[in-house]
Amino acid sequence: MPRKELRGAVVVVTGASAGIGWVTADLFARRGSRMVLAARREERLEALARAIRVRGGTAVVQRCDVTELTELEALRDQALTTFGRVDVLVNNAGIPGGGPFRDVDLGYLVSLIRTNFTAIVMATKVFLPPLVESGGHVVNVASLAGRFAVPGSAVYSATKHAVIAFSESLHTELAPRVLVTAVNPGLVQTEGFPQRGMPRRLVMRPERVAHVIVRAVEDGIAPEVSVPRSLAVFQLVRILAPPLYRAGLRQILVRGVRRQYLS
Ligand SMILES: NC(=O)c1ccc[n+]([C@@H]2O[C@H](COP(=O)([O-])OP(=O)(O)OC[C@H]3O[C@@H](n4cnc5c(N)ncnc54)[C@H](OP(=O)(O)O)[C@@H]3O)[C@@H](O)[C@H]2O)c1
């Protein structure tokens, strides 16, 4: 028996103009949810909304830069004006790390923190009253980089650790009225994360993550779910044998980072 009926539920997805957000919004719409699509590239959101409506679904579009509090408030107001309620908020918008710390521009690092972490806190705060009213669910798209401190991606990794801690703490505070779930994907090939040089067998399609997000809402899975789950075994090694874990991580990931940024 699902915890949440997705048919008719009002679902807000940030970063719905591409990648994981696009596929997730499309999947919720296929399950009968009424969609509020948000990102900065409005023409892409309109294209997705048209595709949803052609199938008989319901979708509205709102241009929204998630780093701007006033734009998040306008997004909430648009959802409430159109549908009168919000059942699910998927905080998915995010940007990549940009390369090794010593090479990345400081301005970029500040916007990385604002986009990947501060915006999630702001959006959750802004949407909390309607979510409390509906008994809703917040899904924060974090990353396995929020579980393993990835070499070559220090600030990105730190933002995702922060998202996981925020999600778990807030879930404990708000459940069972409102559930909060961090979804931690591994490598997914998307526009912002092309995964150049990564072994193909480790790279997933966004559809796999979208299914995990939808299932987390439908079945009330919280406060955390990782995909693929097989990598969770490294957590055990990390706790039981930290030096071994760090040596292994250096070997595997520094090679990958080198291939990604220096090739
Ligand atoms: N791909 C991976 O390997 C991977 C792995 C783990 C976690 N993740 C996480 O998954 C999430 C989605 O990433 P993706 O792989 O799907 O990347 P993507 O294809 O590049 O999509 C990123 C989305 O975020 C939106 N976005 C970025 N900055 C924004 C802003 N300031 N305001 C509003 N929207 C903004 C973009 O829309 P606009 O440019 O139109 O605004 C776009 O829709 C991110 O949080 C990412 O960290 C990805």
Short mmCIF file of C-alpha atoms and ligand atoms in Angstrom, two decimals:
data_model
loop_
_atom_site.label_atom_id
_atom_site.label_comp_id
_atom_site.label_asym_id
_atom_site.label_seq_id
_atom_site.Cartn_x
_atom_site.Cartn_y
_atom_site.Cartn_z
CA MET A 1 0.00 0.00 0.00
CA PRO A 2 1.70 3.25 -1.11
CA ARG A 3 2.05 6.00 1.51
CA LYS A 4 1.32 8.73 -1.00
CA GLU A 5 -1.13 8.73 -3.88
CA LEU A 6 0.75 10.33 -6.78
CA ARG A 7 -2.31 10.80 -9.00
CA GLY A 8 -3.42 14.40 -8.55
CA ALA A 9 -0.55 15.25 -6.18
CA VAL A 10 1.03 18.67 -6.81
CA VAL A 11 4.77 18.18 -7.39
CA VAL A 12 7.30 21.01 -7.73
CA VAL A 13 10.62 20.08 -9.38
CA THR A 14 13.55 22.51 -9.54
CA GLY A 15 16.08 22.04 -12.31
CA ALA A 16 13.38 20.48 -14.49
CA SER A 17 14.89 21.86 -17.72
CA ALA A 18 17.48 19.08 -18.08
CA GLY A 19 18.92 15.79 -16.85
CA ILE A 20 17.60 14.14 -13.69
CA GLY A 21 15.06 16.92 -13.05
CA TRP A 22 13.52 16.67 -16.54
CA VAL A 23 13.16 12.88 -16.38
CA THR A 24 11.85 12.99 -12.79
CA ALA A 25 9.21 15.60 -13.64
CA ASP A 26 8.20 13.59 -16.69
CA LEU A 27 7.88 10.41 -14.60
CA PHE A 28 5.74 12.07 -11.90
CA ALA A 29 3.52 13.45 -14.69
CA ARG A 30 3.15 9.95 -16.19
CA ARG A 31 1.95 8.82 -12.75
CA GLY A 32 -0.78 11.47 -12.86
CA SER A 33 0.82 14.16 -10.69
CA ARG A 34 0.17 17.82 -11.44
CA MET A 35 3.52 19.41 -12.18
CA VAL A 36 5.15 22.75 -11.42
CA LEU A 37 8.33 22.93 -13.50
CA ALA A 38 11.09 25.33 -12.42
CA ALA A 39 14.52 26.35 -13.78
CA ARG A 40 16.10 29.35 -15.50
CA ARG A 41 15.70 28.15 -19.12
CA GLU A 42 12.02 28.75 -19.60
CA GLU A 43 11.83 27.58 -23.23
CA ARG A 44 12.99 24.12 -22.17
CA LEU A 45 10.42 23.98 -19.39
CA GLU A 46 7.74 24.97 -21.91
CA ALA A 47 8.84 22.09 -24.17
CA LEU A 48 8.49 19.61 -21.29
CA ALA A 49 5.14 21.09 -20.24
CA ARG A 50 3.85 20.76 -23.82
CA ALA A 51 4.94 17.10 -23.96
CA ILE A 52 3.13 16.43 -20.64
CA ARG A 53 -0.06 18.21 -21.78
CA VAL A 54 -0.11 16.35 -25.12
CA ARG A 55 -0.35 13.12 -23.10
CA GLY A 56 -3.28 14.56 -21.14
CA GLY A 57 -1.24 15.58 -18.10
CA THR A 58 -1.10 18.87 -16.19
CA ALA A 59 1.97 21.11 -15.97
CA VAL A 60 2.74 24.78 -15.37
CA VAL A 61 6.06 26.49 -15.85
CA GLN A 62 7.83 29.06 -13.68
CA ARG A 63 11.18 30.61 -14.51
CA CYS A 64 13.14 30.47 -11.24
CA ASP A 65 16.74 31.01 -10.25
CA VAL A 66 16.89 28.95 -7.05
CA THR A 67 19.63 31.13 -5.60
CA GLU A 68 17.17 34.06 -5.38
CA LEU A 69 14.80 33.98 -2.39
CA THR A 70 12.21 36.21 -4.11
CA GLU A 71 12.09 33.83 -7.10
CA LEU A 72 11.53 30.84 -4.80
CA GLU A 73 8.69 32.74 -3.12
CA ALA A 74 7.20 33.50 -6.55
CA LEU A 75 7.47 29.77 -7.39
CA ARG A 76 5.54 28.82 -4.24
CA ASP A 77 2.93 31.50 -4.95
CA GLN A 78 2.50 30.24 -8.52
CA ALA A 79 1.99 26.65 -7.27
CA LEU A 80 -0.57 27.76 -4.66
CA THR A 81 -2.41 30.12 -7.01
CA THR A 82 -2.68 27.44 -9.70
CA PHE A 83 -3.37 24.33 -7.63
CA GLY A 84 -4.09 25.54 -4.07
CA ARG A 85 -1.67 23.07 -2.49
CA VAL A 86 1.83 21.54 -2.70
CA ASP A 87 2.40 17.85 -1.92
CA VAL A 88 5.99 17.27 -3.02
CA LEU A 89 9.04 19.50 -3.43
CA VAL A 90 11.98 18.01 -5.34
CA ASN A 91 15.06 20.18 -4.74
CA ASN A 92 17.05 18.93 -7.70
CA ALA A 93 18.72 22.01 -9.28
CA GLY A 94 22.49 21.80 -8.96
CA ILE A 95 25.79 22.54 -10.66
CA PRO A 96 29.07 20.58 -10.86
CA GLY A 97 32.25 21.24 -8.87
CA GLY A 98 34.21 22.85 -11.69
CA GLY A 99 37.52 21.04 -11.14
CA PRO A 100 40.34 20.91 -8.59
CA PHE A 101 40.06 23.47 -5.76
CA ARG A 102 43.24 25.38 -6.58
CA ASP A 103 42.07 26.00 -10.17
CA VAL A 104 38.43 27.00 -9.60
CA ASP A 105 37.46 30.64 -9.50
CA LEU A 106 36.32 31.78 -6.01
CA GLY A 107 33.18 33.38 -7.43
CA TYR A 108 32.19 30.02 -8.92
CA LEU A 109 32.73 28.28 -5.57
CA VAL A 110 30.43 30.77 -3.84
CA SER A 111 27.69 30.18 -6.44
CA LEU A 112 28.27 26.43 -6.07
CA ILE A 113 27.48 26.67 -2.35
CA ARG A 114 24.46 28.94 -3.02
CA THR A 115 23.03 26.66 -5.71
CA ASN A 116 23.75 23.25 -4.22
CA PHE A 117 23.12 23.97 -0.55
CA THR A 118 21.79 27.43 0.40
CA ALA A 119 19.05 27.24 -2.25
CA ILE A 120 17.82 23.91 -0.84
CA VAL A 121 17.54 25.39 2.65
CA MET A 122 15.73 28.47 1.28
CA ALA A 123 13.32 26.47 -0.91
CA THR A 124 12.48 24.08 1.92
CA LYS A 125 11.80 27.00 4.28
CA VAL A 126 9.66 28.81 1.68
CA PHE A 127 7.57 25.70 0.86
CA LEU A 128 7.28 24.36 4.41
CA PRO A 129 3.87 25.87 5.36
CA PRO A 130 1.98 24.29 2.40
CA LEU A 131 3.91 21.03 2.88
CA VAL A 132 2.93 20.88 6.56
CA GLU A 133 -0.67 21.52 5.55
CA SER A 134 -0.71 18.72 2.96
CA GLY A 135 1.45 16.23 4.93
CA GLY A 136 4.02 16.49 2.15
CA HIS A 137 7.44 15.21 1.16
CA VAL A 138 10.70 17.04 0.39
CA VAL A 139 13.23 15.21 -1.78
CA ASN A 140 16.70 16.72 -1.88
CA VAL A 141 18.92 15.46 -4.68
CA ALA A 142 22.29 15.07 -2.94
CA SER A 143 24.99 12.70 -4.26
CA LEU A 144 27.24 9.82 -3.27
CA ALA A 145 29.78 12.68 -3.14
CA GLY A 146 27.84 13.60 0.00
CA ARG A 147 28.80 10.25 1.51
CA PHE A 148 32.38 9.95 0.19
CA ALA A 149 34.64 13.02 0.19
CA VAL A 150 35.56 12.96 -3.48
CA PRO A 151 39.11 14.09 -4.35
CA GLY A 152 39.14 16.93 -6.88
CA SER A 153 35.66 18.01 -5.88
CA ALA A 154 36.08 19.42 -2.38
CA VAL A 155 33.41 22.13 -2.32
CA TYR A 156 30.87 20.14 -4.38
CA SER A 157 31.39 17.21 -2.02
CA ALA A 158 30.98 19.51 1.00
CA THR A 159 27.68 20.93 -0.33
CA LYS A 160 26.31 17.42 -0.80
CA HIS A 161 27.44 16.33 2.71
CA ALA A 162 25.58 19.39 3.98
CA VAL A 163 22.43 18.44 2.04
CA ILE A 164 22.44 14.93 3.55
CA ALA A 165 22.93 16.25 7.11
CA PHE A 166 20.22 18.88 6.59
CA SER A 167 17.80 16.28 5.22
CA GLU A 168 18.34 13.77 8.03
CA SER A 169 18.11 16.36 10.77
CA LEU A 170 15.00 17.98 9.30
CA HIS A 171 13.32 14.62 8.71
CA THR A 172 13.74 13.77 12.39
CA GLU A 173 12.24 17.14 13.30
CA LEU A 174 9.24 17.02 10.92
CA ALA A 175 8.27 13.35 10.48
CA PRO A 176 5.71 11.90 10.30
CA ARG A 177 3.84 15.04 9.19
CA VAL A 178 6.43 15.92 6.53
CA LEU A 179 9.07 13.47 5.25
CA VAL A 180 12.49 14.60 4.03
CA THR A 181 14.66 12.37 1.86
CA ALA A 182 18.17 12.85 0.51
CA VAL A 183 18.58 10.89 -2.73
CA ASN A 184 22.24 10.14 -3.43
CA PRO A 185 23.02 9.23 -7.03
CA GLY A 186 26.40 7.95 -8.18
CA LEU A 187 27.58 8.88 -11.67
CA VAL A 188 24.83 9.93 -14.08
CA GLN A 189 25.47 11.15 -17.60
CA THR A 190 23.80 14.55 -18.06
CA GLU A 191 24.52 17.92 -19.65
CA GLY A 192 26.23 19.41 -16.58
CA PHE A 193 27.93 16.13 -15.63
CA PRO A 194 29.19 14.55 -18.90
CA GLN A 195 31.23 11.87 -17.03
CA ARG A 196 34.06 12.04 -19.55
CA GLY A 197 36.59 9.27 -19.04
CA MET A 198 34.54 7.45 -16.41
CA PRO A 199 34.15 3.67 -16.83
CA ARG A 200 30.84 3.15 -18.71
CA ARG A 201 29.67 0.41 -16.34
CA LEU A 202 29.69 2.93 -13.46
CA VAL A 203 27.62 5.53 -15.31
CA MET A 204 23.81 5.47 -14.98
CA ARG A 205 21.02 6.99 -17.02
CA PRO A 206 18.92 9.71 -15.32
CA GLU A 207 15.85 7.44 -15.59
CA ARG A 208 17.27 5.18 -12.89
CA VAL A 209 17.54 8.07 -10.42
CA ALA A 210 14.08 9.38 -11.38
CA HIS A 211 12.56 5.99 -10.50
CA VAL A 212 14.26 6.06 -7.09
CA ILE A 213 12.94 9.59 -6.41
CA VAL A 214 9.37 8.68 -7.39
CA ARG A 215 9.49 5.47 -5.33
CA ALA A 216 10.85 7.36 -2.30
CA VAL A 217 7.78 9.61 -2.40
CA GLU A 218 5.29 6.87 -3.17
CA ASP A 219 6.56 4.50 -0.48
CA GLY A 220 7.58 7.15 2.06
CA ILE A 221 11.28 6.20 2.05
CA ALA A 222 13.32 8.57 4.26
CA PRO A 223 15.65 10.09 5.30
CA GLU A 224 18.12 8.76 2.73
CA VAL A 225 18.43 6.49 -0.27
CA SER A 226 21.49 5.87 -2.47
CA VAL A 227 21.64 4.64 -6.05
CA PRO A 228 23.32 2.33 -6.87
CA ARG A 229 23.03 0.70 -3.44
CA SER A 230 26.07 -1.53 -4.07
CA LEU A 231 28.44 1.36 -3.31
CA ALA A 232 27.09 1.49 0.25
CA VAL A 233 29.56 -1.28 1.11
CA PHE A 234 32.35 1.31 0.92
CA GLN A 235 30.69 3.04 3.87
CA LEU A 236 31.43 -0.03 5.93
CA VAL A 237 35.11 -0.02 4.89
CA ARG A 238 35.25 3.70 5.65
CA ILE A 239 34.02 3.17 9.21
CA LEU A 240 35.96 -0.03 9.95
CA ALA A 241 39.27 0.74 8.19
CA PRO A 242 39.61 4.47 7.38
CA PRO A 243 43.25 4.38 6.12
CA LEU A 244 42.44 1.51 3.76
CA TYR A 245 39.36 3.34 2.54
CA ARG A 246 41.28 6.58 1.88
CA ALA A 247 44.09 4.82 0.04
CA GLY A 248 41.59 3.00 -2.18
CA LEU A 249 39.60 6.15 -2.86
CA ARG A 250 42.75 8.05 -3.83
CA GLN A 251 43.71 5.32 -6.27
CA ILE A 252 40.33 5.06 -7.92
CA LEU A 253 39.17 8.63 -7.96
CA VAL A 254 42.32 10.68 -8.50
CA ARG A 255 42.82 8.66 -11.69
CA GLY A 256 39.23 9.41 -12.70
CA VAL A 257 39.52 13.11 -11.86
CA ARG A 258 42.77 13.34 -13.81
CA ARG A 259 41.10 11.74 -16.82
CA GLN A 260 38.09 14.02 -16.52
CA TYR A 261 39.85 17.34 -16.14
CA LEU A 262 43.34 16.91 -17.52
CA SER A 263 42.73 14.82 -20.64
N1 LIG B 1 24.85 13.76 -13.00
C1 LIG B 1 25.47 13.22 -11.95
O1 LIG B 1 26.43 12.44 -12.06
C2 LIG B 1 24.97 13.54 -10.58
C3 LIG B 1 25.37 12.70 -9.53
C4 LIG B 1 24.92 12.97 -8.24
C5 LIG B 1 24.09 14.03 -8.02
N2 LIG B 1 23.72 14.83 -9.04
C6 LIG B 1 22.85 15.98 -8.74
O2 LIG B 1 21.67 15.87 -9.51
C7 LIG B 1 21.10 17.17 -9.68
C8 LIG B 1 20.72 17.36 -11.14
O3 LIG B 1 21.89 17.32 -11.93
P1 LIG B 1 21.92 16.75 -13.42
O4 LIG B 1 22.96 15.72 -13.46
O5 LIG B 1 20.57 16.44 -13.87
O6 LIG B 1 22.52 18.05 -14.17
P2 LIG B 1 22.02 18.89 -15.43
O7 LIG B 1 21.52 18.01 -16.50
O8 LIG B 1 23.13 19.83 -15.72
O9 LIG B 1 20.76 19.69 -14.85
C9 LIG B 1 20.92 20.67 -13.86
C10 LIG B 1 19.59 21.37 -13.68
O10 LIG B 1 19.73 22.32 -12.62
C11 LIG B 1 19.21 23.57 -13.07
N3 LIG B 1 19.88 24.67 -12.40
C12 LIG B 1 21.20 24.90 -12.23
N4 LIG B 1 21.41 26.07 -11.58
C13 LIG B 1 20.17 26.58 -11.32
C14 LIG B 1 19.71 27.76 -10.71
N5 LIG B 1 20.55 28.69 -10.20
N6 LIG B 1 18.38 27.97 -10.63
C15 LIG B 1 17.50 27.08 -11.14
N7 LIG B 1 17.87 25.93 -11.75
C16 LIG B 1 19.20 25.71 -11.85
C17 LIG B 1 19.45 23.58 -14.58
O11 LIG B 1 18.48 24.42 -15.21
P3 LIG B 1 18.76 25.86 -15.86
O12 LIG B 1 20.18 25.89 -16.33
O13 LIG B 1 17.75 25.92 -16.96
O14 LIG B 1 18.46 26.81 -14.76
C18 LIG B 1 19.16 22.13 -14.92
O15 LIG B 1 17.78 21.94 -15.10
C19 LIG B 1 22.15 18.16 -9.17
O16 LIG B 1 21.81 18.56 -7.86
C20 LIG B 1 23.42 17.33 -9.13
O17 LIG B 1 24.35 17.79 -8.18
C21 LIG B 1 24.13 14.61 -10.31
#
